[in-house]
Amino acid sequence: MSALGLSPAIAEFALRMGDSCLILGHRNSEWCGHAPALEEDIALANTALDLIGQTQLWLELACEAEGKGRTSDQLAFLRDVSGYRNLLLVEQPNGDFGRTVMRQYLFDAWHLPLLKALMNSTDKRIAAIAEKAAKEVAYHLERSADLVVRLGDGTAESHARMQAAVDFLWPYTGEMFLADALDEELVASGLAPEPGSHKAAWQEHVTRTFADATLKAPEKSFAQKGGRRGVHSEHLGFILAEMQFLQRAYPGARW
Amino acid sequence: MSSEWPLWEVFIRGQHGLNHRHVGSLHAPDAEMAILNARDVYTRRNEGVSIWVVRSSDIVASAPSDKGPLFDPANAKVYRHPTFFDVPDEVGHM
C-alpha cells in the first residue's frame, strides 16, 4: 500500500462490502409503505438506512483507495451490472415478507462475524468501518433471527412460507464463503479474514436458529456464484435501472 | 382469537437520571417484540437510553367524568404551593 493509502486490493474489497450493503439496503427499501405492519415497515426502513449508511463508508473507502477521483455517488449511480461486486443473495427479489426476512437473516449471520473479524484489519479505515457497522448489524441479526424463529415456528402457513424461503435462497449462501485470488492477497496482508473462516460461526448460528424455527436446511448444496466477478442474475439490472434512473437521465442532478 | 396484535404503551428514558416518559403506543405480539418495535419506532433519533413497554389493557386510568371531584378541590388550596416564603437572594434561581 502506498503512503497515500492507495491500494487496488482495498478498493476492490470495499466495493464487495459496499455493494452487498447497497443492494440489500435497496431491496429492503422497496418494502417502504408495504410491510405487513407499521412497526415492521419502520424496522425494515431502519435496516435499509443502516445498510445504505454502511455503503457510504465502504464506497468512500473504495474511492480513496482507488485514487481515481471518483466519488461514492458516482460508484453507486454510474456503474453498470458488470461493475457491481455484491453477493447474488442480496439481489434476489423480495418475494413475500418471509423470504425478505430469511434473506436478511442469512446475510446478517454472515455479516456480523465478518465485521468482527474485520475490526482486526491491518488497515485502520477498514477496522473503523467494521467497528461502527458491527453495532448496527448485531441488532439486525437479533431482529432477523427472532423473526425467523417466530415465523418458522408460527402457523402452518408461515412455516410453509419460511421453508420455501430457505429452499429458494439456500443456493445463494455458498458464495459468501468462497475465496479467490483477491482474498488470498487480503489475507496475506492481514487486511481481511479468509472468507471460509467464519463459515463455522454462520453454520452454528443457522443450525441453532433453524432448530428453534423448526426449519430444515437443504441437504444438497450447490453454490450459485459470480457476484464478486460482476456476473449477476437478471434481477440486478432491474434494481440498477430503478436506482440509477435519475442520475442517468439527468446527469449530475443534485438533491 | 383476534388476529390483531395487542396494543402496548411505550415509555422512553431520554437520559440517565431522568424519568421514563410516555412517548406513544404500538402493536406487537408480545413484550419482547414490543421492545424491539419500540426501539425501531421511537428511538430512531437517538432519543433513549432505556425503554419500558406495558400492555395498554393493563393501565388503569382515572375516569374523565371524575375530573371534578378528583381535581377541582385542589384549586382552592393555594397554601399548598410554596409561594408564601421569601426566598433569600443568595439562593438564586429556584
Coordinates of C-alpha atoms in Angstrom, one line a residue:
Chain A
M1 CA 0.0 0.0 0.0
S2 CA 1.3 3.4 -0.9
A3 CA 1.7 6.3 1.5
L4 CA -1.5 7.9 0.2
G5 CA -3.4 4.8 1.2
L6 CA -3.8 3.8 -2.5
S7 CA -4.5 0.1 -2.9
P8 CA -6.3 -1.7 -5.7
A9 CA -7.0 -4.7 -3.4
I10 CA -8.6 -2.5 -0.7
A11 CA -10.6 -0.7 -3.3
E12 CA -11.9 -3.9 -4.7
F13 CA -12.7 -5.3 -1.2
A14 CA -14.5 -2.1 -0.2
L15 CA -16.6 -2.5 -3.4
R16 CA -17.5 -6.0 -2.4
M17 CA -18.6 -4.9 1.0
G18 CA -20.3 -1.7 -0.1
D19 CA -22.2 -3.2 -3.0
S20 CA -23.7 -6.0 -0.9
C21 CA -24.9 -3.4 1.6
L22 CA -26.2 -1.1 -1.1
I23 CA -28.2 -3.7 -2.9
L24 CA -29.7 -5.3 0.2
G25 CA -30.5 -1.8 1.5
H26 CA -32.2 -1.0 -1.7
R27 CA -34.2 -4.3 -1.7
N28 CA -35.3 -3.6 1.9
S29 CA -36.3 0.0 0.9
E30 CA -38.7 -1.5 -1.7
W31 CA -40.9 -2.5 1.3
C32 CA -41.3 1.0 2.5
G33 CA -45.0 1.6 2.8
H34 CA -45.8 -2.1 2.0
A35 CA -44.7 -4.1 5.0
P36 CA -47.4 -6.1 6.8
A37 CA -47.5 -3.8 9.9
L38 CA -46.4 -0.2 10.5
E39 CA -43.8 -1.4 13.1
E40 CA -42.3 -3.8 10.6
D41 CA -42.3 -1.2 7.9
I42 CA -40.3 1.2 10.1
A43 CA -37.9 -1.6 11.2
L44 CA -37.2 -2.6 7.6
A45 CA -36.6 1.0 6.6
N46 CA -34.3 1.4 9.6
T47 CA -32.3 -1.6 8.4
A48 CA -32.2 -0.3 4.9
L49 CA -30.9 3.1 6.1
D50 CA -28.2 1.4 8.3
L51 CA -27.1 -0.6 5.3
I52 CA -27.0 2.4 3.0
G53 CA -25.1 4.3 5.6
Q54 CA -22.5 1.5 5.7
T55 CA -22.5 1.6 1.9
Q56 CA -21.4 5.2 2.0
L57 CA -18.5 4.4 4.3
W58 CA -17.3 1.4 2.2
L59 CA -17.7 3.2 -1.2
E60 CA -15.9 6.3 0.1
L61 CA -13.0 4.0 1.2
A62 CA -13.2 2.4 -2.3
C63 CA -12.8 5.9 -3.9
E64 CA -10.0 6.8 -1.6
A65 CA -8.1 3.5 -2.2
E66 CA -8.7 3.7 -5.9
G67 CA -7.4 7.2 -6.2
K68 CA -9.1 8.0 -9.5
G69 CA -11.0 11.0 -8.2
R70 CA -14.4 9.2 -8.3
T71 CA -17.0 9.9 -5.6
S72 CA -19.1 7.3 -3.8
D73 CA -22.2 8.6 -5.6
Q74 CA -20.6 8.0 -8.9
L75 CA -19.7 4.5 -7.9
A76 CA -23.3 3.8 -6.8
F77 CA -25.1 5.5 -9.7
L78 CA -22.9 5.2 -12.7
R79 CA -21.6 1.6 -12.6
D80 CA -23.4 -1.0 -14.7
V81 CA -24.2 -4.5 -13.7
S82 CA -20.8 -6.0 -14.5
G83 CA -19.2 -3.4 -12.3
Y84 CA -21.1 -4.4 -9.2
R85 CA -19.5 -6.8 -6.7
N86 CA -22.4 -7.7 -4.4
L87 CA -23.4 -11.2 -3.4
L88 CA -26.1 -12.8 -5.5
L89 CA -28.1 -13.4 -2.4
V90 CA -28.9 -9.8 -1.8
E91 CA -30.2 -9.1 -5.3
Q92 CA -32.7 -11.8 -5.2
P93 CA -36.3 -10.5 -5.4
N94 CA -38.1 -9.7 -2.1
G95 CA -40.7 -12.4 -2.7
D96 CA -43.1 -12.4 0.3
F97 CA -42.2 -10.9 3.7
G98 CA -41.0 -14.4 4.8
R99 CA -38.4 -14.5 2.1
T100 CA -37.3 -11.0 2.8
V101 CA -36.8 -11.9 6.4
M102 CA -34.9 -15.1 5.6
R103 CA -32.6 -13.3 3.1
Q104 CA -31.9 -10.7 5.8
Y105 CA -31.2 -13.4 8.4
L106 CA -28.8 -15.4 6.1
F107 CA -27.0 -12.2 5.3
D108 CA -26.8 -10.9 8.9
A109 CA -25.5 -14.2 10.3
W110 CA -22.6 -13.9 7.8
H111 CA -22.2 -10.2 8.1
L112 CA -21.7 -10.0 11.8
P113 CA -18.8 -12.5 12.2
L114 CA -17.1 -11.0 9.2
L115 CA -17.3 -7.4 10.6
K116 CA -16.0 -8.7 13.9
A117 CA -13.0 -10.2 12.2
L118 CA -12.5 -7.0 10.1
M119 CA -12.2 -5.0 13.3
N120 CA -8.7 -6.5 13.5
S121 CA -7.8 -5.5 10.0
T122 CA -4.3 -4.1 9.5
D123 CA -5.9 -1.2 7.7
K124 CA -7.3 1.3 10.2
R125 CA -10.0 2.5 7.9
I126 CA -11.4 -1.0 7.4
A127 CA -11.3 -1.6 11.1
A128 CA -13.1 1.6 11.9
I129 CA -15.9 1.0 9.4
A130 CA -16.3 -2.6 10.7
E131 CA -16.5 -1.4 14.3
K132 CA -19.2 1.1 13.5
A133 CA -21.2 -1.3 11.3
A134 CA -20.9 -4.2 13.8
K135 CA -23.1 -2.5 16.3
E136 CA -25.9 -1.9 13.8
V137 CA -25.6 -5.4 12.4
A138 CA -25.7 -7.0 15.8
Y139 CA -29.2 -5.5 16.1
H140 CA -30.1 -6.6 12.5
L141 CA -29.2 -10.2 13.4
E142 CA -31.1 -10.2 16.7
R143 CA -34.2 -9.0 14.9
S144 CA -34.0 -11.2 11.8
A145 CA -33.2 -14.3 13.8
D146 CA -36.1 -13.6 16.1
L147 CA -38.5 -13.2 13.2
V148 CA -37.2 -16.4 11.5
V149 CA -38.0 -18.3 14.7
R150 CA -41.4 -16.7 15.1
L151 CA -42.5 -17.2 11.5
G152 CA -40.8 -20.6 11.1
D153 CA -42.4 -21.9 14.3
G154 CA -45.6 -20.0 13.8
T155 CA -48.7 -21.1 11.9
A156 CA -48.8 -23.8 9.3
E157 CA -48.8 -21.1 6.6
S158 CA -46.0 -19.0 8.0
H159 CA -43.9 -22.2 8.4
A160 CA -44.5 -23.3 4.8
R161 CA -43.5 -19.8 3.6
M162 CA -40.3 -19.8 5.6
Q163 CA -39.3 -23.2 4.5
A164 CA -40.0 -22.2 0.9
A165 CA -37.8 -19.2 1.5
V166 CA -34.9 -21.3 2.8
D167 CA -35.2 -23.7 -0.2
F168 CA -35.2 -20.8 -2.6
L169 CA -32.3 -18.8 -1.0
W170 CA -30.0 -21.6 0.1
P171 CA -28.1 -22.0 -3.2
Y172 CA -27.0 -18.3 -2.8
T173 CA -25.4 -18.8 0.6
G174 CA -22.3 -20.8 -0.6
E175 CA -20.9 -17.8 -2.4
M176 CA -20.3 -16.0 0.9
F177 CA -17.5 -18.3 1.9
L178 CA -15.7 -18.8 -1.5
A179 CA -12.2 -17.3 -1.8
D180 CA -10.5 -16.1 -4.9
A181 CA -7.1 -14.5 -5.7
L182 CA -8.1 -11.2 -4.2
D183 CA -9.0 -12.9 -0.9
E184 CA -5.6 -14.6 -0.8
E185 CA -4.0 -11.2 -1.2
L186 CA -6.1 -9.6 1.5
V187 CA -5.4 -12.5 3.9
A188 CA -1.7 -12.4 3.2
S189 CA -1.5 -8.7 4.2
G190 CA -3.8 -9.1 7.2
L191 CA -6.5 -6.8 5.6
A192 CA -9.4 -9.2 5.8
P193 CA -10.0 -12.7 7.0
E194 CA -10.2 -15.8 4.8
P195 CA -13.9 -15.9 3.7
G196 CA -14.2 -19.6 4.8
S197 CA -13.0 -18.8 8.3
H198 CA -16.4 -17.6 9.5
K199 CA -18.4 -20.3 7.9
A200 CA -18.4 -22.3 11.2
A201 CA -19.9 -19.4 13.1
W202 CA -22.5 -18.9 10.4
Q203 CA -23.3 -22.6 10.3
E204 CA -23.6 -22.8 14.0
H205 CA -26.0 -19.8 14.2
V206 CA -28.1 -21.0 11.3
T207 CA -28.4 -24.6 12.8
R208 CA -29.5 -23.2 16.1
T209 CA -31.9 -20.8 14.7
F210 CA -33.4 -23.3 12.2
A211 CA -33.8 -25.8 15.1
D212 CA -35.8 -23.3 17.1
A213 CA -37.7 -22.3 13.9
T214 CA -38.4 -26.0 13.0
L215 CA -36.9 -25.3 9.6
K216 CA -34.6 -27.6 7.6
A217 CA -31.6 -26.5 5.6
P218 CA -31.5 -28.4 2.2
E219 CA -29.0 -31.2 2.3
K220 CA -27.7 -30.9 -1.2
S221 CA -25.8 -27.8 -1.6
F222 CA -25.0 -26.2 -4.9
A223 CA -23.5 -22.7 -4.8
Q224 CA -24.6 -20.1 -7.2
K225 CA -21.6 -17.8 -7.7
G226 CA -20.3 -14.9 -9.8
G227 CA -21.4 -11.7 -7.9
R228 CA -17.8 -10.9 -7.0
R229 CA -16.7 -11.1 -10.6
G230 CA -19.6 -8.9 -11.8
V231 CA -21.6 -11.9 -13.1
H232 CA -25.1 -11.3 -11.8
S233 CA -28.6 -12.7 -12.1
E234 CA -31.0 -10.7 -14.3
H235 CA -32.5 -9.1 -11.2
L236 CA -29.6 -6.7 -10.6
G237 CA -30.2 -4.9 -13.9
F238 CA -33.8 -4.1 -12.9
I239 CA -32.6 -2.8 -9.5
L240 CA -30.0 -0.5 -11.1
A241 CA -32.5 0.7 -13.7
E242 CA -34.7 1.9 -10.9
M243 CA -31.9 3.1 -8.6
Q244 CA -29.8 4.9 -11.3
F245 CA -32.6 6.3 -13.5
L246 CA -32.4 9.8 -12.2
Q247 CA -28.6 10.2 -12.5
R248 CA -28.7 8.6 -15.9
A249 CA -31.5 10.8 -17.2
Y250 CA -30.3 14.0 -15.5
P251 CA -26.5 13.6 -15.1
G252 CA -25.2 15.5 -12.1
A253 CA -28.6 16.3 -10.7
R254 CA -28.4 17.2 -7.0
W255 CA -30.8 17.0 -4.1
Chain B
M1 CA -58.9 -15.4 18.6
S2 CA -58.1 -11.9 17.5
S3 CA -55.6 -11.6 14.7
E4 CA -54.7 -8.1 15.8
W5 CA -51.6 -7.7 17.9
P6 CA -52.3 -6.2 21.3
L7 CA -51.5 -2.6 21.9
W8 CA -48.5 -1.5 24.1
E9 CA -47.7 1.8 25.7
V10 CA -44.1 2.9 25.3
F11 CA -42.0 4.8 27.8
I12 CA -38.6 6.1 27.0
R13 CA -35.9 7.4 29.3
G14 CA -34.1 10.1 27.5
Q15 CA -31.0 10.4 29.7
H16 CA -29.6 8.8 32.8
G17 CA -31.3 10.3 35.8
L18 CA -34.5 11.4 34.1
N19 CA -37.8 9.6 34.4
H20 CA -39.2 7.4 31.7
R21 CA -41.7 9.4 29.7
H22 CA -44.7 8.2 27.8
V23 CA -44.0 8.6 24.1
G24 CA -46.8 6.7 22.3
S25 CA -48.1 3.3 21.6
L26 CA -47.6 0.4 19.1
H27 CA -48.8 -3.1 18.2
A28 CA -46.7 -6.2 18.9
P29 CA -47.4 -9.9 19.6
D30 CA -45.5 -10.0 22.9
A31 CA -43.3 -7.9 25.2
E32 CA -40.1 -8.9 23.6
M33 CA -41.3 -7.8 20.1
A34 CA -42.8 -4.7 21.7
I35 CA -39.3 -3.6 23.0
L36 CA -37.8 -4.2 19.5
N37 CA -40.6 -2.4 17.8
A38 CA -40.3 0.5 20.3
R39 CA -36.6 0.7 19.5
D40 CA -37.4 1.0 15.8
V41 CA -40.3 3.3 16.0
Y42 CA -39.4 5.6 18.9
T43 CA -35.6 5.8 19.2
R44 CA -34.6 6.5 15.7
R45 CA -33.2 9.9 16.5
N46 CA -31.2 9.0 19.5
E47 CA -33.9 9.7 22.0
G48 CA -33.4 7.0 24.6
V49 CA -31.2 5.0 26.9
S50 CA -34.0 2.8 28.3
I51 CA -37.4 1.5 27.1
W52 CA -40.4 0.3 29.1
V53 CA -43.4 -1.2 27.5
V54 CA -46.7 -2.1 29.2
R55 CA -49.8 -3.6 27.7
S56 CA -52.3 -0.8 27.2
S57 CA -55.0 -3.0 28.7
D58 CA -53.0 -3.2 32.0
I59 CA -53.2 0.5 32.5
V60 CA -55.8 1.7 35.0
A61 CA -56.9 5.2 34.3
S62 CA -59.0 7.7 36.1
A63 CA -62.4 8.4 34.6
P64 CA -62.7 11.7 32.7
S65 CA -66.2 12.1 34.4
D66 CA -64.5 12.1 37.8
K67 CA -62.4 15.1 36.9
G68 CA -64.4 17.5 39.0
P69 CA -64.3 15.5 42.3
L70 CA -60.7 14.4 41.8
F71 CA -59.0 17.6 40.8
D72 CA -61.2 20.7 41.4
P73 CA -60.8 20.6 45.2
A74 CA -57.1 21.3 44.8
N75 CA -57.8 24.5 43.0
A76 CA -58.8 26.4 46.1
K77 CA -55.8 25.4 48.2
V78 CA -53.2 27.9 47.3
Y79 CA -51.4 27.3 50.6
R80 CA -50.2 24.0 49.2
H81 CA -47.9 25.9 46.8
P82 CA -44.7 27.2 48.5
T83 CA -45.4 30.7 47.5
F84 CA -45.6 32.2 51.0
F85 CA -41.9 32.2 51.7
D86 CA -39.4 34.9 50.9
V87 CA -36.6 33.3 49.0
P88 CA -33.2 34.8 50.2
D89 CA -31.3 36.4 47.3
E90 CA -28.3 34.1 47.9
V91 CA -30.4 31.1 46.8
G92 CA -30.6 32.4 43.3
H93 CA -32.9 30.8 40.7
M94 CA -35.2 28.1 42.0

